[in-house]
Amino acid sequence: MTLDLSADPIALTAALVDIPSESLDEKVIADLVEQALREQTRGFEVVRHGNVVLARTNLGRPERVILAGHLDTVPIADNVPSRFERDAAGEQVLYGCGTVDMKSGDAVFLHLAATIADPVHDLTLIFYDGEEIAAVHNGLGHIERDLPQWLEGDLAILGEPSGGWIEAGCQGTLRARIGTAGVRAHSARSWKGDNAIHQLAPILARLADYRAREVDIDGCGYREGLSAVRIAGGVAGNVIPDAAELDVNFRFAPDRSVEQAIAHVREVFDGLEVDFEITDSAPGALPGLTAPAAKGLIDSVNSHGGGGIRAKYGWTDVSRFAARGIPAVNFGPGDPNLAHKRDEHCPTAQITAVTAMLRTYLTGA
């Protein structure tokens, strides 16, 4: 099998979807992407690092744009091979695992690399593995560690599904585990014990009363959220529990650092006698839309009547670039609300539209 990068990116998306590439099983698709880039593009230096495929031009352009997309998908759910259907309005839709997250974005990047002969920016393409699982497997993180020079640029565009909108930056995230301690006793003599589950009540009350902050950054509105996401406790049906715990997730605007976010969450629960442990955290990414390279992308999207600009509420790998001082945005076909679903699908018109908007940007047309 070979990939035809010059084919319509809709057909290329279908071809990529038909290559199973669940996380940790990306070798076949990485082999095909590498082969296609070596054989069907001109002026690109191509490098393979594990199951990450990298390619870049060195034309001496004043700016470098990074196009990055992950090759892996969540587990297939009887949704491969791909299939075309018509929606209620008669528009063509492509169904299949990865049509949204994010083989349509990969197809757009690959097609443009093969069909743009004279880009106005130097280009770096990164197709990486392990994005959908634990961070230790993330291929972009491996490049950050082993080949950091490949992450240098003036703007990074991740092909994350955004419905053709520029979704700028991303929110940060942290999880905290809050534990309570009591005294175990028989439930028939409950007054002899101290119920650790009951001690969670004031914690839950503060979460219920919490009012999320909203902040505008570069014209993008971010809304924070502090939520209970897991609760555990109990020994048996006739035992007063002596331990309970609650996991809390804080999604914070990118004007906060991780340290500031942790301090805020601690402040919310100040005065309560609880154990407090941070179990996971990742910084957000500022939009960076005032950078010259970003302005060109905005102009191109506007010239095609694209979706416009909005904040990215979820966490994505744009954070890795922002931490290096590189403006980064999410921009690709597909509704992010359909990612990972059994009926994952993407309107083919969005694939065509995103391809046209990026072609205008990369060629200066």
Coordinates of C-alpha atoms in Angstrom, one line a residue:
M1 CA 0.0 0.0 0.0
T2 CA 1.1 3.5 -0.7
L3 CA -0.4 6.9 0.1
D4 CA -1.0 9.3 -2.7
L5 CA -0.3 12.7 -1.2
S6 CA -1.4 14.6 -4.4
A7 CA -4.9 13.0 -4.2
D8 CA -7.8 15.0 -2.9
P9 CA -7.2 15.3 0.9
I10 CA -10.7 13.8 1.4
A11 CA -9.5 10.6 -0.3
L12 CA -6.2 10.8 1.6
T13 CA -8.1 11.1 4.9
A14 CA -10.1 7.9 4.1
A15 CA -6.9 6.1 3.2
L16 CA -5.3 7.1 6.5
V17 CA -8.4 6.0 8.5
D18 CA -8.2 2.6 6.8
I19 CA -4.8 2.0 8.3
P20 CA -5.4 0.9 11.9
S21 CA -3.1 2.9 14.2
E22 CA -4.3 2.6 17.8
S23 CA -1.8 4.0 20.3
L24 CA 1.4 2.0 20.6
D25 CA 0.6 0.4 17.2
E26 CA 1.7 3.2 14.8
K27 CA 4.6 1.5 13.0
V28 CA 2.6 0.7 9.8
I29 CA 1.1 4.2 9.3
A30 CA 4.5 5.8 10.2
D31 CA 6.2 3.7 7.6
L32 CA 3.7 4.7 4.9
V33 CA 3.9 8.4 5.9
E34 CA 7.7 8.3 5.8
Q35 CA 7.8 6.6 2.5
A36 CA 5.3 9.0 0.9
L37 CA 7.2 12.1 2.2
R38 CA 10.5 10.8 0.9
E39 CA 9.1 9.9 -2.6
Q40 CA 6.4 12.5 -3.2
T41 CA 7.8 15.8 -1.8
R42 CA 10.6 18.0 -2.9
G43 CA 13.0 20.1 -0.9
F44 CA 12.2 18.3 2.4
E45 CA 14.7 16.8 4.8
V46 CA 13.0 13.7 6.2
V47 CA 14.0 12.0 9.5
R48 CA 12.5 9.1 11.4
H49 CA 12.7 8.9 15.2
G50 CA 10.9 5.8 16.5
N51 CA 7.4 6.1 15.2
V52 CA 7.7 9.9 14.7
V53 CA 8.2 11.2 11.1
L54 CA 9.7 14.6 10.7
A55 CA 10.2 16.7 7.6
R56 CA 11.4 20.2 7.0
T57 CA 12.4 22.7 4.3
N58 CA 15.5 24.9 4.6
L59 CA 14.7 27.6 2.0
G60 CA 15.9 30.6 4.1
R61 CA 12.5 32.0 4.5
P62 CA 12.1 34.7 7.3
E63 CA 9.6 32.6 9.2
R64 CA 9.2 28.9 10.0
V65 CA 5.7 27.3 10.5
I66 CA 5.4 24.0 12.2
L67 CA 2.5 21.7 11.2
A68 CA 2.1 18.9 13.7
G69 CA -0.4 16.0 14.0
H70 CA -0.6 12.7 15.8
L71 CA -0.9 9.5 13.9
D72 CA -2.5 7.4 16.6
T73 CA -6.2 6.9 17.5
V74 CA -8.2 5.6 20.4
P75 CA -9.2 1.9 20.1
I76 CA -11.2 1.1 17.0
A77 CA -14.9 0.6 17.8
D78 CA -16.3 -1.2 14.7
N79 CA -15.6 2.0 12.8
V80 CA -12.8 1.0 10.4
P81 CA -12.8 0.9 7.4
S82 CA -14.1 4.3 6.6
R83 CA -17.3 5.0 4.8
F84 CA -19.0 7.9 3.0
E85 CA -22.6 8.9 3.8
R86 CA -24.9 11.9 3.3
D87 CA -26.3 13.9 6.2
A88 CA -29.8 15.2 6.5
A89 CA -28.9 18.3 4.4
G90 CA -27.4 16.1 1.7
E91 CA -23.8 17.0 2.5
Q92 CA -21.1 14.3 2.2
V93 CA -19.8 13.0 5.5
L94 CA -16.8 10.7 6.1
Y95 CA -17.2 8.2 9.0
G96 CA -14.5 6.3 10.7
C97 CA -12.0 6.1 13.6
G98 CA -9.8 9.2 13.4
T99 CA -11.8 11.1 10.8
V100 CA -12.0 13.9 13.4
D101 CA -9.1 13.1 15.8
M102 CA -7.1 13.6 13.7
K103 CA -6.4 11.9 10.5
S104 CA -8.2 14.6 8.5
G105 CA -5.8 17.2 9.9
D106 CA -2.8 14.9 9.0
A107 CA -4.2 14.5 5.5
V108 CA -4.4 18.2 5.0
F109 CA -0.8 18.7 6.1
L110 CA 0.5 15.8 4.0
H111 CA -1.3 17.0 0.9
L112 CA 0.0 20.6 1.2
A113 CA 3.5 19.4 1.7
A114 CA 3.3 17.5 -1.6
T115 CA 1.5 20.2 -3.6
I116 CA 2.9 23.5 -2.5
A117 CA 6.1 24.1 -4.6
D118 CA 7.1 27.5 -3.3
P119 CA 5.9 28.2 0.3
V120 CA 6.4 31.7 1.7
H121 CA 7.4 30.1 5.0
D122 CA 9.9 27.4 5.8
L123 CA 7.9 24.4 6.9
T124 CA 8.4 21.7 9.6
L125 CA 6.1 18.7 9.6
I126 CA 5.8 16.5 12.6
F127 CA 3.7 13.3 12.6
Y128 CA 3.9 11.7 16.0
D129 CA 2.7 8.7 18.0
G130 CA 1.3 8.1 21.4
E131 CA -0.8 11.2 21.9
E132 CA -4.0 9.5 23.0
I133 CA -2.4 7.8 26.1
A134 CA -0.1 8.5 29.0
A135 CA 2.3 11.4 28.4
V136 CA 5.3 9.1 28.7
H137 CA 4.4 7.6 25.3
N138 CA 3.9 11.0 23.5
G139 CA 6.1 11.1 20.5
L140 CA 6.2 14.9 20.5
G141 CA 7.6 14.7 24.0
H142 CA 10.3 12.4 22.8
I143 CA 11.2 14.9 20.1
E144 CA 11.3 17.6 22.7
R145 CA 13.7 15.6 24.7
D146 CA 15.9 14.1 21.9
L147 CA 15.7 16.5 18.9
P148 CA 14.6 19.8 20.3
Q149 CA 15.9 21.7 17.3
W150 CA 13.0 20.3 15.3
L151 CA 10.6 22.3 17.5
E152 CA 12.0 25.7 16.6
G153 CA 9.7 27.9 14.7
D154 CA 7.6 31.1 14.6
L155 CA 4.2 29.5 14.7
A156 CA 3.0 26.0 15.4
I157 CA -0.3 24.7 14.0
L158 CA -1.7 21.5 15.5
G159 CA -4.2 19.7 13.3
E160 CA -6.5 19.1 16.3
P161 CA -10.2 19.2 15.3
S162 CA -11.6 22.7 15.6
G163 CA -14.4 22.8 13.0
G164 CA -12.3 25.2 10.8
W165 CA -12.0 27.7 13.7
I166 CA -8.6 28.9 15.0
E167 CA -8.7 27.6 18.6
A168 CA -6.0 29.6 20.3
G169 CA -3.8 28.3 23.1
C170 CA -5.3 25.9 25.6
Q171 CA -6.3 25.8 29.2
G172 CA -4.1 24.2 31.9
T173 CA -5.2 21.3 33.9
L174 CA -4.4 19.8 37.3
R175 CA -5.9 17.1 39.5
A176 CA -5.8 17.1 43.3
R177 CA -6.7 14.3 45.6
I178 CA -8.3 15.4 48.9
G179 CA -8.4 12.9 51.6
T180 CA -10.2 12.8 55.0
A181 CA -9.5 10.6 58.0
G182 CA -12.0 9.3 60.6
V183 CA -12.4 6.5 63.1
R184 CA -13.8 3.1 62.1
A185 CA -16.7 1.7 64.0
H186 CA -19.7 -0.7 63.7
S187 CA -22.6 1.1 62.0
A188 CA -24.9 -0.1 64.8
R189 CA -22.8 2.1 67.2
S190 CA -22.0 4.9 64.7
W191 CA -21.4 7.4 67.5
K192 CA -18.3 5.4 68.5
G193 CA -16.7 6.3 65.1
D194 CA -16.0 9.3 63.0
N195 CA -17.3 9.0 59.4
A196 CA -14.7 10.0 56.9
I197 CA -17.3 10.2 54.1
H198 CA -19.3 12.7 56.1
Q199 CA -16.2 14.8 56.3
L200 CA -16.3 15.3 52.6
A201 CA -19.5 17.4 52.9
P202 CA -17.8 20.8 53.5
I203 CA -15.5 20.0 50.6
L204 CA -18.4 19.3 48.2
A205 CA -20.2 22.4 49.5
R206 CA -17.3 24.6 48.5
L207 CA -17.2 23.0 45.1
A208 CA -21.0 23.6 44.7
D209 CA -20.6 27.2 45.6
Y210 CA -17.5 27.8 43.5
R211 CA -17.8 30.5 40.9
A212 CA -15.6 30.1 37.9
R213 CA -13.4 32.9 36.7
E214 CA -13.7 34.2 33.1
V215 CA -10.8 36.0 31.5
D216 CA -10.2 37.5 28.0
I217 CA -6.7 37.0 26.5
D218 CA -6.0 38.3 23.0
G219 CA -9.7 38.4 22.3
C220 CA -10.3 34.8 23.4
G221 CA -12.6 34.1 26.3
Y222 CA -11.4 31.4 28.7
R223 CA -13.7 30.1 31.5
E224 CA -12.2 28.1 34.3
G225 CA -13.8 25.1 36.1
L226 CA -13.2 23.4 39.4
S227 CA -15.0 20.0 39.6
A228 CA -15.2 16.8 41.6
V229 CA -14.4 14.0 39.2
R230 CA -14.1 10.9 41.5
I231 CA -15.1 10.0 45.0
A232 CA -14.1 6.9 47.0
G233 CA -14.7 5.6 50.5
G234 CA -16.3 2.8 52.4
V235 CA -15.3 -0.5 54.0
A236 CA -18.4 -2.6 54.2
G237 CA -22.2 -2.2 54.6
N238 CA -22.0 -2.2 58.4
V239 CA -18.8 -0.2 59.0
I240 CA -18.3 3.5 59.6
P241 CA -15.4 4.3 57.2
D242 CA -12.2 5.7 58.5
A243 CA -10.9 7.1 55.2
A244 CA -12.4 8.7 52.1
E245 CA -11.0 10.7 49.2
L246 CA -12.2 13.0 46.5
D247 CA -10.4 13.8 43.2
V248 CA -10.8 17.4 42.0
N249 CA -10.0 18.6 38.5
F250 CA -9.1 22.3 37.9
R251 CA -9.1 23.6 34.3
F252 CA -7.5 27.0 34.4
A253 CA -6.9 29.9 32.0
P254 CA -3.4 30.1 30.5
D255 CA -2.6 33.4 32.3
R256 CA -2.1 31.2 35.4
S257 CA 1.0 29.1 35.9
V258 CA 0.7 25.6 37.4
E259 CA 2.1 26.9 40.7
Q260 CA -0.5 29.7 40.8
A261 CA -3.3 27.2 39.9
I262 CA -2.2 24.9 42.8
A263 CA -2.1 27.8 45.2
H264 CA -5.7 28.7 44.1
V265 CA -7.1 25.2 44.6
R266 CA -5.4 25.1 48.1
E267 CA -7.0 28.4 48.9
V268 CA -10.5 27.2 48.0
F269 CA -10.2 24.4 50.6
D270 CA -8.3 26.5 53.2
G271 CA -9.2 25.9 56.8
L272 CA -10.4 22.3 56.2
E273 CA -8.6 19.5 57.9
V274 CA -7.8 17.4 54.8
D275 CA -4.9 15.7 53.1
F276 CA -4.0 17.4 49.8
E277 CA -2.0 15.8 47.0
I278 CA -1.4 17.0 43.4
T279 CA -1.6 13.9 41.2
D280 CA -1.3 15.5 37.8
S281 CA -0.7 18.9 36.2
A282 CA 0.0 20.5 32.8
P283 CA 0.4 24.2 32.0
G284 CA -1.8 26.0 29.6
A285 CA -0.8 27.9 26.5
L286 CA -1.3 31.6 25.8
P287 CA -2.9 32.3 22.4
G288 CA 0.0 34.3 21.0
L289 CA -2.2 35.7 18.3
T290 CA -0.3 39.0 18.2
A291 CA 2.7 37.3 16.6
P292 CA 3.2 38.2 12.9
A293 CA 3.1 34.6 11.8
A294 CA -0.3 34.1 13.6
K295 CA -1.7 37.3 12.0
G296 CA -1.1 35.9 8.6
L297 CA -3.0 32.7 9.5
I298 CA -5.9 34.8 10.9
D299 CA -6.0 36.9 7.7
S300 CA -6.1 33.7 5.5
V301 CA -9.0 32.2 7.5
N302 CA -10.9 35.4 7.4
S303 CA -10.4 35.8 3.6
H304 CA -12.1 32.4 3.1
G305 CA -15.0 33.2 5.5
G306 CA -13.7 30.7 8.0
G307 CA -15.0 30.1 11.5
G308 CA -12.9 32.8 13.2
I309 CA -11.1 32.6 16.5
R310 CA -12.0 31.2 19.9
A311 CA -10.3 29.8 23.0
K312 CA -9.4 26.2 23.3
Y313 CA -10.9 24.8 26.5
G314 CA -9.3 21.4 26.5
W315 CA -5.6 20.7 26.9
T316 CA -3.5 19.9 23.8
D317 CA 0.1 19.7 22.8
V318 CA 0.1 23.4 21.9
S319 CA 1.2 23.7 25.5
R320 CA 4.6 22.2 24.6
F321 CA 5.2 24.9 22.0
A322 CA 4.0 27.7 24.2
A323 CA 6.4 26.7 26.9
R324 CA 9.2 27.2 24.3
G325 CA 7.9 30.7 23.5
I326 CA 6.3 29.6 20.2
P327 CA 2.8 30.8 19.5
A328 CA 0.6 27.8 18.8
V329 CA -3.0 27.2 17.7
N330 CA -5.3 24.3 17.1
F331 CA -6.7 24.3 13.6
G332 CA -8.2 21.4 11.7
P333 CA -11.4 19.8 10.3
G334 CA -14.0 18.1 12.4
D335 CA -16.1 18.7 15.5
P336 CA -14.0 18.0 18.6
N337 CA -17.2 16.9 20.4
L338 CA -17.2 13.8 18.0
A339 CA -13.7 12.8 18.8
H340 CA -13.4 9.2 20.2
K341 CA -17.1 8.4 19.6
R342 CA -18.2 5.2 17.9
D343 CA -19.9 7.3 15.2
E344 CA -17.0 9.7 14.7
H345 CA -17.4 11.5 11.4
C346 CA -16.3 14.7 9.6
P347 CA -18.0 16.7 6.9
T348 CA -15.8 16.5 3.9
A349 CA -16.5 20.1 3.1
Q350 CA -14.5 21.0 6.2
I351 CA -11.5 19.1 4.9
T352 CA -11.6 21.0 1.7
A353 CA -12.1 24.4 3.4
V354 CA -9.2 23.9 5.9
T355 CA -7.0 22.8 3.0
A356 CA -7.8 26.0 1.1
M357 CA -7.3 28.3 4.1
L358 CA -3.9 26.8 4.9
R359 CA -2.9 26.8 1.2
T360 CA -3.6 30.6 1.1
Y361 CA -1.6 31.1 4.3
L362 CA 1.4 29.0 3.2
T363 CA 1.6 30.4 -0.3
G364 CA 0.8 34.0 0.5
A365 CA -1.9 33.9 -2.2

